PDB file of C-alpha atoms in Angstrom:
ATOM      1  CA  MET V  21     -18.287  -9.608  23.814  1.00 75.00           C
ATOM      2  CA  SER V  22     -18.363  -6.266  25.588  1.00 92.00           C
ATOM      3  CA  THR V  23     -16.135  -3.339  24.978  1.00 96.00           C
ATOM      4  CA  PHE V  24     -13.161  -2.925  27.411  1.00 97.00           C
ATOM      5  CA  ILE V  25     -11.381   0.335  28.166  1.00 98.00           C
ATOM      6  CA  HIS V  26      -8.419   0.163  30.487  1.00 98.00           C
ATOM      7  CA  PRO V  27      -8.546   2.591  33.401  1.00 98.00           C
ATOM      8  CA  THR V  28      -5.364   4.376  32.189  1.00 98.00           C
ATOM      9  CA  ALA V  29      -6.717   4.872  28.663  1.00 98.00           C
ATOM     10  CA  LEU V  30      -8.395   8.084  27.490  1.00 98.00           C
ATOM     11  CA  VAL V  31     -11.345   7.874  25.153  1.00 98.00           C
ATOM     12  CA  GLU V  32     -12.509  11.384  24.512  1.00 98.00           C
ATOM     13  CA  PRO V  33     -16.202  12.331  24.312  1.00 98.00           C
ATOM     14  CA  GLY V  34     -17.579  11.939  20.789  1.00 98.00           C
ATOM     15  CA  ALA V  35     -15.492   8.899  19.845  1.00 98.00           C
ATOM     16  CA  GLU V  36     -17.518   5.866  18.665  1.00 98.00           C
ATOM     17  CA  LEU V  37     -16.500   2.395  19.690  1.00 98.00           C
ATOM     18  CA  GLY V  38     -18.080  -0.749  18.247  1.00 98.00           C
ATOM     19  CA  THR V  39     -18.953  -3.988  20.029  1.00 98.00           C
ATOM     20  CA  GLY V  40     -16.020  -5.876  21.547  1.00 98.00           C
ATOM     21  CA  CYS V  41     -13.407  -3.126  21.190  1.00 98.00           C
ATOM     22  CA  ARG V  42     -10.397  -3.212  23.570  1.00 98.00           C
ATOM     23  CA  VAL V  43      -8.582  -0.018  24.369  1.00 98.00           C
ATOM     24  CA  GLY V  44      -5.366  -0.990  26.166  1.00 98.00           C
ATOM     25  CA  PRO V  45      -3.283   0.828  28.763  1.00 98.00           C
ATOM     26  CA  PHE V  46      -2.278   4.466  28.154  1.00 98.00           C
ATOM     27  CA  SER V  47      -3.932   4.591  24.755  1.00 98.00           C
ATOM     28  CA  VAL V  48      -5.725   7.757  23.512  1.00 98.00           C
ATOM     29  CA  VAL V  49      -8.742   7.855  21.213  1.00 98.00           C
ATOM     30  CA  GLY V  50      -9.746  11.265  19.809  1.00 98.00           C
ATOM     31  CA  PRO V  51     -13.230  12.720  19.709  1.00 98.00           C
ATOM     32  CA  GLU V  52     -13.795  12.135  15.969  1.00 98.00           C
ATOM     33  CA  VAL V  53     -12.451   8.563  15.875  1.00 98.00           C
ATOM     34  CA  VAL V  54     -14.672   5.606  14.933  1.00 98.00           C
ATOM     35  CA  LEU V  55     -13.481   2.111  15.928  1.00 98.00           C
ATOM     36  CA  GLY V  56     -15.340  -0.810  14.339  1.00 98.00           C
ATOM     37  CA  ASP V  57     -16.350  -3.986  16.099  1.00 98.00           C
ATOM     38  CA  GLY V  58     -13.482  -5.899  17.718  1.00 98.00           C
ATOM     39  CA  VAL V  59     -10.789  -3.283  17.105  1.00 98.00           C
ATOM     40  CA  GLU V  60      -7.950  -3.707  19.561  1.00 98.00           C
ATOM     41  CA  LEU V  61      -5.455  -1.035  20.653  1.00 98.00           C
ATOM     42  CA  LEU V  62      -2.867  -3.061  22.621  1.00 98.00           C
ATOM     43  CA  SER V  63      -1.294  -0.248  24.633  1.00 98.00           C
ATOM     44  CA  HIS V  64       0.215   3.250  24.204  1.00 98.00           C
ATOM     45  CA  VAL V  65      -1.659   3.712  20.909  1.00 98.00           C
ATOM     46  CA  VAL V  66      -2.857   7.111  19.809  1.00 98.00           C
ATOM     47  CA  VAL V  67      -5.683   7.431  17.278  1.00 98.00           C
ATOM     48  CA  ALA V  68      -6.499  11.005  16.407  1.00 98.00           C
ATOM     49  CA  GLY V  69      -8.364  13.157  13.857  1.00 98.00           C
ATOM     50  CA  ALA V  70     -11.269  12.071  11.727  1.00 98.00           C
ATOM     51  CA  THR V  71     -10.094   8.450  11.609  1.00 98.00           C
ATOM     52  CA  LYS V  72     -12.171   5.370  10.981  1.00 98.00           C
ATOM     53  CA  VAL V  73     -10.739   1.969  11.793  1.00 99.00           C
ATOM     54  CA  GLY V  74     -12.479  -1.115  10.409  1.00 98.00           C
ATOM     55  CA  ALA V  75     -13.621  -4.163  12.366  1.00 98.00           C
ATOM     56  CA  GLY V  76     -11.048  -6.651  13.636  1.00 98.00           C
ATOM     57  CA  THR V  77      -8.047  -4.405  13.109  1.00 98.00           C
ATOM     58  CA  ARG V  78      -5.273  -4.698  15.749  1.00 98.00           C
ATOM     59  CA  ILE V  79      -2.935  -1.741  16.506  1.00 99.00           C
ATOM     60  CA  PHE V  80       0.285  -2.342  18.495  1.00 99.00           C
ATOM     61  CA  PRO V  81       2.121  -0.093  20.973  1.00 98.00           C
ATOM     62  CA  PHE V  82       3.338   3.376  20.041  1.00 98.00           C
ATOM     63  CA  ALA V  83       1.555   3.564  16.723  1.00 98.00           C
ATOM     64  CA  SER V  84       0.444   7.119  15.791  1.00 98.00           C
ATOM     65  CA  ILE V  85      -2.660   7.009  13.654  1.00 98.00           C
ATOM     66  CA  GLY V  86      -4.445  10.033  12.206  1.00 98.00           C
ATOM     67  CA  HIS V  87      -2.359  12.950  13.374  1.00 98.00           C
ATOM     68  CA  ALA V  88      -1.805  15.944  11.054  1.00 97.00           C
ATOM     69  CA  PRO V  89       0.092  15.119   7.855  1.00 98.00           C
ATOM     70  CA  GLN V  90       3.762  16.065   7.380  1.00 96.00           C
ATOM     71  CA  ASP V  91       2.940  18.554   4.589  1.00 96.00           C
ATOM     72  CA  LEU V  92       3.835  22.194   4.850  1.00 93.00           C
ATOM     73  CA  LYS V  93       0.736  23.055   2.710  1.00 92.00           C
ATOM     74  CA  PHE V  94      -1.591  21.553   5.307  1.00 95.00           C
ATOM     75  CA  LYS V  95      -3.370  24.366   7.194  1.00 94.00           C
ATOM     76  CA  GLY V  96      -5.559  22.326   9.546  1.00 95.00           C
ATOM     77  CA  GLU V  97      -8.392  21.631   7.130  1.00 96.00           C
ATOM     78  CA  ARG V  98     -10.660  18.646   8.060  1.00 96.00           C
ATOM     79  CA  THR V  99      -9.436  15.593   6.222  1.00 98.00           C
ATOM     80  CA  VAL V 100      -9.811  11.902   6.950  1.00 98.00           C
ATOM     81  CA  LEU V 101      -7.999   8.601   7.370  1.00 98.00           C
ATOM     82  CA  GLU V 102      -9.938   5.408   6.521  1.00 98.00           C
ATOM     83  CA  ILE V 103      -8.539   2.015   7.557  1.00 99.00           C
ATOM     84  CA  GLY V 104     -10.405  -1.135   6.527  1.00 98.00           C
ATOM     85  CA  GLU V 105     -11.075  -4.356   8.319  1.00 98.00           C
ATOM     86  CA  ASN V 106      -8.678  -7.028   9.802  1.00 98.00           C
ATOM     87  CA  ASN V 107      -5.498  -5.007   9.350  1.00 99.00           C
ATOM     88  CA  THR V 108      -2.470  -5.523  11.570  1.00 99.00           C
ATOM     89  CA  ILE V 109      -0.611  -2.307  12.375  1.00 99.00           C
ATOM     90  CA  ARG V 110       2.552  -3.027  14.337  1.00 98.00           C
ATOM     91  CA  GLU V 111       4.698  -0.902  16.652  1.00 98.00           C
ATOM     92  CA  ASN V 112       5.660   2.694  15.769  1.00 98.00           C
ATOM     93  CA  VAL V 113       3.590   2.811  12.559  1.00 98.00           C
ATOM     94  CA  THR V 114       2.553   6.282  11.467  1.00 98.00           C
ATOM     95  CA  MET V 115      -0.462   6.950   9.164  1.00 98.00           C
ATOM     96  CA  SER V 116      -1.506  10.388   8.183  1.00 98.00           C
ATOM     97  CA  PRO V 117      -4.901  11.697   6.941  1.00 98.00           C
ATOM     98  CA  GLY V 118      -5.239  13.352   3.598  1.00 98.00           C
ATOM     99  CA  THR V 119      -4.732  17.030   2.654  1.00 98.00           C
ATOM    100  CA  GLY V 120      -7.222  19.493   1.331  1.00 95.00           C
ATOM    101  CA  ASN V 121      -5.536  19.895  -2.058  1.00 92.00           C
ATOM    102  CA  GLY V 122      -4.689  16.207  -2.349  1.00 93.00           C
ATOM    103  CA  GLY V 123      -8.167  14.623  -2.289  1.00 93.00           C
ATOM    104  CA  GLY V 124      -8.753  14.893   1.443  1.00 97.00           C
ATOM    105  CA  VAL V 125      -8.452  11.170   2.264  1.00 98.00           C
ATOM    106  CA  THR V 126      -5.834   8.554   3.043  1.00 98.00           C
ATOM    107  CA  ARG V 127      -7.247   5.100   2.654  1.00 98.00           C
ATOM    108  CA  ALA V 128      -6.135   1.504   3.401  1.00 98.00           C
ATOM    109  CA  GLY V 129      -8.196  -1.548   2.520  1.00 98.00           C
ATOM    110  CA  ASP V 130      -8.505  -4.852   4.358  1.00 99.00           C
ATOM    111  CA  ARG V 131      -6.072  -7.527   5.613  1.00 98.00           C
ATOM    112  CA  ASN V 132      -2.944  -5.484   5.206  1.00 98.00           C
ATOM    113  CA  LEU V 133       0.114  -6.001   7.413  1.00 99.00           C
ATOM    114  CA  PHE V 134       2.057  -2.888   8.372  1.00 99.00           C
ATOM    115  CA  MET V 135       5.227  -4.030  10.153  1.00 98.00           C
ATOM    116  CA  VAL V 136       7.331  -1.973  12.567  1.00 98.00           C
ATOM    117  CA  ALA V 137       7.794   1.725  11.761  1.00 98.00           C
ATOM    118  CA  VAL V 138       6.001   1.779   8.425  1.00 98.00           C
ATOM    119  CA  HIS V 139       5.061   5.260   7.362  1.00 98.00           C
ATOM    120  CA  VAL V 140       1.958   5.978   5.277  1.00 98.00           C
ATOM    121  CA  ALA V 141       1.861   9.628   4.254  1.00 98.00           C
ATOM    122  CA  HIS V 142      -1.018  11.883   3.332  1.00 98.00           C
ATOM    123  CA  ASP V 143      -3.371  11.024   0.447  1.00 98.00           C
ATOM    124  CA  CYS V 144      -2.036   7.493  -0.057  1.00 98.00           C
ATOM    125  CA  ILE V 145      -4.539   4.966  -1.461  1.00 98.00           C
ATOM    126  CA  ILE V 146      -3.726   1.410  -0.410  1.00 98.00           C
ATOM    127  CA  GLY V 147      -5.578  -1.729  -1.481  1.00 98.00           C
ATOM    128  CA  SER V 148      -5.986  -4.986   0.377  1.00 98.00           C
ATOM    129  CA  GLY V 149      -3.802  -8.021   1.195  1.00 98.00           C
ATOM    130  CA  ASN V 150      -0.534  -6.117   1.127  1.00 98.00           C
ATOM    131  CA  VAL V 151       2.558  -6.666   3.288  1.00 98.00           C
ATOM    132  CA  PHE V 152       4.782  -3.750   4.176  1.00 98.00           C
ATOM    133  CA  ALA V 153       7.899  -4.912   5.963  1.00 98.00           C
ATOM    134  CA  ASN V 154       9.780  -2.965   8.639  1.00 98.00           C
ATOM    135  CA  GLN V 155      10.373   0.762   7.962  1.00 98.00           C
ATOM    136  CA  VAL V 156       8.744   0.886   4.501  1.00 98.00           C
ATOM    137  CA  THR V 157       7.981   4.543   3.623  1.00 98.00           C
ATOM    138  CA  LEU V 158       5.170   5.616   1.348  1.00 98.00           C
ATOM    139  CA  ALA V 159       5.371   9.293   0.428  1.00 98.00           C
ATOM    140  CA  GLY V 160       2.322  11.388  -0.276  1.00 98.00           C
ATOM    141  CA  HIS V 161      -0.191  10.462  -2.969  1.00 97.00           C
ATOM    142  CA  VAL V 162       1.204   6.991  -3.507  1.00 98.00           C
ATOM    143  CA  VAL V 163      -1.166   4.368  -4.841  1.00 98.00           C
ATOM    144  CA  VAL V 164      -0.572   0.698  -3.938  1.00 98.00           C
ATOM    145  CA  GLU V 165      -2.915  -1.836  -5.417  1.00 98.00           C
ATOM    146  CA  ASP V 166      -3.677  -5.321  -3.921  1.00 98.00           C
ATOM    147  CA  ASN V 167      -1.351  -8.168  -2.854  1.00 98.00           C
ATOM    148  CA  VAL V 168       1.894  -6.151  -3.012  1.00 98.00           C
ATOM    149  CA  VAL V 169       4.873  -7.119  -0.908  1.00 98.00           C
ATOM    150  CA  ALA V 170       7.321  -4.293  -0.001  1.00 98.00           C
ATOM    151  CA  GLY V 171      10.660  -5.281   1.482  1.00 97.00           C
ATOM    152  CA  GLY V 172      12.220  -3.659   4.515  1.00 98.00           C
ATOM    153  CA  LEU V 173      13.593  -0.104   4.301  1.00 97.00           C
ATOM    154  CA  SER V 174      12.178   0.437   0.831  1.00 97.00           C
ATOM    155  CA  ALA V 175      10.622   3.774  -0.098  1.00 97.00           C
ATOM    156  CA  VAL V 176       8.146   4.943  -2.723  1.00 97.00           C
ATOM    157  CA  GLN V 177       8.362   8.467  -4.031  1.00 96.00           C
ATOM    158  CA  GLN V 178       5.355  10.831  -4.238  1.00 96.00           C
ATOM    159  CA  PHE V 179       2.624  10.143  -6.800  1.00 96.00           C
ATOM    160  CA  CYS V 180       4.039   6.694  -7.797  1.00 97.00           C
ATOM    161  CA  ARG V 181       1.735   3.760  -8.439  1.00 97.00           C
ATOM    162  CA  VAL V 182       2.561   0.179  -7.540  1.00 98.00           C
ATOM    163  CA  GLY V 183       0.467  -2.364  -9.438  1.00 98.00           C
ATOM    164  CA  GLN V 184      -1.219  -5.410  -7.938  1.00 98.00           C
ATOM    165  CA  GLY V 185       0.922  -8.420  -7.155  1.00 98.00           C
ATOM    166  CA  ALA V 186       4.182  -6.546  -7.410  1.00 98.00           C
ATOM    167  CA  MET V 187       7.163  -7.105  -5.139  1.00 98.00           C
ATOM    168  CA  ILE V 188       9.587  -4.352  -4.047  1.00 97.00           C
ATOM    169  CA  GLY V 189      12.947  -5.625  -2.951  1.00 96.00           C
ATOM    170  CA  GLY V 190      14.375  -4.526   0.405  1.00 95.00           C
ATOM    171  CA  MET V 191      16.096  -1.117   0.434  1.00 95.00           C
ATOM    172  CA  SER V 192      14.747  -0.219  -3.032  1.00 95.00           C
ATOM    173  CA  GLY V 193      14.019   3.357  -3.921  1.00 95.00           C
ATOM    174  CA  ILE V 194      10.964   3.561  -6.153  1.00 96.00           C
ATOM    175  CA  THR V 195      10.852   6.682  -8.307  1.00 95.00           C
ATOM    176  CA  ALA V 196       8.597   5.467 -11.129  1.00 95.00           C
ATOM    177  CA  ASP V 197       5.460   3.374 -11.452  1.00 97.00           C
ATOM    178  CA  VAL V 198       5.817  -0.387 -10.973  1.00 97.00           C
ATOM    179  CA  ILE V 199       3.793  -2.584 -13.253  1.00 97.00           C
ATOM    180  CA  PRO V 200       1.440  -5.273 -11.783  1.00 98.00           C
ATOM    181  CA  PHE V 201       3.314  -8.463 -10.876  1.00 98.00           C
ATOM    182  CA  GLY V 202       6.663  -6.665 -11.348  1.00 98.00           C
ATOM    183  CA  LEU V 203       9.735  -7.471  -9.233  1.00 96.00           C
ATOM    184  CA  THR V 204      11.883  -4.439  -8.460  1.00 96.00           C
ATOM    185  CA  MET V 205      15.313  -4.188  -6.910  1.00 93.00           C
ATOM    186  CA  GLY V 206      18.022  -1.596  -6.341  1.00 88.00           C
ATOM    187  CA  ASN V 207      18.465   2.096  -5.473  1.00 82.00           C
ATOM    188  CA  ARG V 208      17.225   3.547  -7.700  1.00 84.00           C
ATOM    189  CA  ALA V 209      15.076   0.550  -8.365  1.00 89.00           C
ATOM    190  CA  HIS V 210      14.957  -1.265 -11.720  1.00 92.00           C
ATOM    191  CA  LEU V 211      12.531  -3.885 -12.892  1.00 94.00           C
ATOM    192  CA  ALA V 212      14.211  -7.240 -12.333  1.00 93.00           C
ATOM    193  CA  GLY V 213      11.460  -9.537 -13.699  1.00 95.00           C
ATOM    194  CA  LEU V 214       8.114 -10.755 -12.491  1.00 97.00           C
ATOM    195  CA  ASN V 215       6.876 -11.673  -9.003  1.00 97.00           C
ATOM    196  CA  LEU V 216       6.225 -15.298 -10.073  1.00 96.00           C
ATOM    197  CA  ILE V 217       6.459 -16.568  -6.516  1.00 94.00           C
ATOM    198  CA  GLY V 218       3.595 -14.314  -5.407  1.00 96.00           C
ATOM    199  CA  LEU V 219       1.479 -15.344  -8.416  1.00 97.00           C
ATOM    200  CA  ASN V 220       2.100 -18.990  -7.741  1.00 96.00           C
ATOM    201  CA  ARG V 221       1.121 -18.611  -4.107  1.00 94.00           C
ATOM    202  CA  ARG V 222      -2.172 -17.067  -5.171  1.00 94.00           C
ATOM    203  CA  GLY V 223      -2.905 -19.985  -7.545  1.00 97.00           C
ATOM    204  CA  ALA V 224      -2.474 -18.234 -10.864  1.00 97.00           C
ATOM    205  CA  ASP V 225      -3.174 -20.385 -13.899  1.00 97.00           C
ATOM    206  CA  ARG V 226      -0.041 -21.996 -15.362  1.00 97.00           C
ATOM    207  CA  GLU V 227      -0.893 -21.102 -18.958  1.00 97.00           C
ATOM    208  CA  HIS V 228      -1.587 -17.538 -18.013  1.00 98.00           C
ATOM    209  CA  LEU V 229       1.702 -17.362 -16.125  1.00 97.00           C
ATOM    210  CA  ASN V 230       3.621 -18.651 -19.176  1.00 98.00           C
ATOM    211  CA  GLY V 231       1.880 -16.041 -21.323  1.00 98.00           C
ATOM    212  CA  LEU V 232       2.733 -13.303 -18.834  1.00 98.00           C
ATOM    213  CA  ARG V 233       6.430 -14.267 -18.969  1.00 97.00           C
ATOM    214  CA  ALA V 234       6.412 -14.196 -22.732  1.00 97.00           C
ATOM    215  CA  ALA V 235       4.554 -10.908 -22.840  1.00 97.00           C
ATOM    216  CA  PHE V 236       7.075  -9.390 -20.348  1.00 97.00           C
ATOM    217  CA  GLU V 237       9.910 -10.278 -22.622  1.00 96.00           C
ATOM    218  CA  ALA V 238       8.066  -8.871 -25.666  1.00 96.00           C
ATOM    219  CA  MET V 239       7.255  -5.628 -23.829  1.00 95.00           C
ATOM    220  CA  PHE V 240      10.620  -4.869 -22.336  1.00 93.00           C
ATOM    221  CA  HIS V 241      13.203  -6.714 -24.448  1.00 91.00           C
ATOM    222  CA  GLY V 242      11.633  -6.798 -27.940  1.00 88.00           C
ATOM    223  CA  ASP V 243      12.368  -4.710 -31.004  1.00 90.00           C
ATOM    224  CA  GLY V 244      10.819  -1.384 -31.817  1.00 92.00           C
ATOM    225  CA  THR V 245       9.500   1.383 -29.567  1.00 92.00           C
ATOM    226  CA  LEU V 246       7.789   0.626 -26.250  1.00 89.00           C
ATOM    227  CA  GLN V 247       4.455   1.801 -27.665  1.00 91.00           C
ATOM    228  CA  THR V 248       4.790  -0.503 -30.682  1.00 95.00           C
ATOM    229  CA  ARG V 249       5.646  -3.446 -28.472  1.00 95.00           C
ATOM    230  CA  LEU V 250       2.726  -2.741 -26.131  1.00 94.00           C
ATOM    231  CA  ALA V 251       0.286  -2.653 -29.074  1.00 95.00           C
ATOM    232  CA  ALA V 252       1.616  -5.974 -30.310  1.00 96.00           C
ATOM    233  CA  VAL V 253       1.300  -7.574 -26.874  1.00 97.00           C
ATOM    234  CA  GLU V 254      -2.287  -6.272 -26.497  1.00 96.00           C
ATOM    235  CA  THR V 255      -3.245  -8.073 -29.634  1.00 96.00           C
ATOM    236  CA  ASP V 256      -1.225 -11.257 -29.107  1.00 97.00           C
ATOM    237  CA  TYR V 257      -2.412 -11.830 -25.515  1.00 98.00           C
ATOM    238  CA  ALA V 258      -5.920 -10.461 -25.637  1.00 97.00           C
ATOM    239  CA  ASP V 259      -7.228 -13.603 -23.792  1.00 97.00           C
ATOM    240  CA  ASN V 260      -4.675 -13.498 -20.958  1.00 98.00           C
ATOM    241  CA  PRO V 261      -6.119 -11.709 -17.898  1.00 98.00           C
ATOM    242  CA  LEU V 262      -2.709 -11.251 -16.263  1.00 98.00           C
ATOM    243  CA  VAL V 263      -1.300  -9.551 -19.321  1.00 98.00           C
ATOM    244  CA  GLN V 264      -4.388  -7.410 -19.660  1.00 97.00           C
ATOM    245  CA  THR V 265      -3.998  -6.284 -16.026  1.00 97.00           C
ATOM    246  CA  VAL V 266      -0.474  -5.069 -16.815  1.00 97.00           C
ATOM    247  CA  LEU V 267      -1.600  -3.306 -19.971  1.00 96.00           C
ATOM    248  CA  ASP V 268      -4.511  -1.608 -18.213  1.00 96.00           C
ATOM    249  CA  PHE V 269      -1.988  -0.295 -15.630  1.00 95.00           C
ATOM    250  CA  VAL V 270       0.477   0.874 -18.226  1.00 93.00           C
ATOM    251  CA  ASN V 271      -2.151   2.567 -20.382  1.00 91.00           C
ATOM    252  CA  ALA V 272      -3.764   4.483 -17.487  1.00 92.00           C
ATOM    253  CA  ASP V 273      -3.142   8.169 -17.146  1.00 82.00           C
ATOM    254  CA  THR V 274      -0.163   8.831 -14.914  1.00 78.00           C
ATOM    255  CA  SER V 275       2.356  11.552 -14.172  1.00 76.00           C
ATOM    256  CA  ARG V 276       5.143   9.071 -13.760  1.00 80.00           C
ATOM    257  CA  HIS V 277       7.359   6.977 -16.014  1.00 86.00           C
ATOM    258  CA  PHE V 278       7.585   3.254 -15.469  1.00 87.00           C
ATOM    259  CA  THR V 279      10.240   1.304 -13.648  1.00 91.00           C
ATOM    260  CA  LEU V 280      12.148  -0.464 -16.435  1.00 89.00           C
ATOM    261  CA  PRO V 281      14.664  -3.317 -16.638  1.00 91.00           C
ATOM    262  CA  GLN V 282      18.309  -2.406 -16.176  1.00 85.00           C
ATOM    263  CA  GLN V 283      19.983  -1.727 -19.451  1.00 76.00           C
ATOM    264  CA  PRO V 284      23.045  -3.897 -20.335  1.00 69.00           C
ATOM    265  CA  GLY V 285      26.471  -2.304 -20.037  1.00 57.00           C
TER     266      GLY V 285
END
């Protein structure tokens, strides 16, 4: 399949387009942009900066991809935006490259869905298989692991991490790390349980799920300090990969507290 560039589109000299790309009407592709095989810009799409878009990704009208980050410390240094394969980027999405003092790269993996008006700020690192509903906002330096679902109008504060398989309820404000498989709700968000629906959809083992539910109760509703409870869970559920995923996330170095269940009263 040959590459197609609409007569009204502008592909600047230096841009690299793979086989079968389609650049729709009134789209603009900057001189440092690399589009993989089969990438499609439907119309009125602007891809700028040192941006690489992986094969099979589709970008819908009025998306702004790779322009300078919204960070007052950014002084025009060369930074990059890397988008993986088979992503869907809907209308009015904005994605910024990294900053010089923040690692220099913003990265999204494969098979993500970015719905209308999602914003991905500078230096975010996003995994694969995620769904970001309309107008989700990720502030700078946010890490989102794999298979996360973020409800519409939710926002994640700078430097927060969202663990794999988590679900963020619509209009939630995330100001602390969210454990893998956690279910958060509210503004400011609290941990409302586990994203069991998501785990079931991905075929998680029933015995491991039951263990995860029990471990969750022990971690967040048991007696003693949180550190004591975590140590006990690590021993009691050493053979449960779902529980170990949560523990690895909790025990990693981080500058943030964790999103916790709402306290009674």
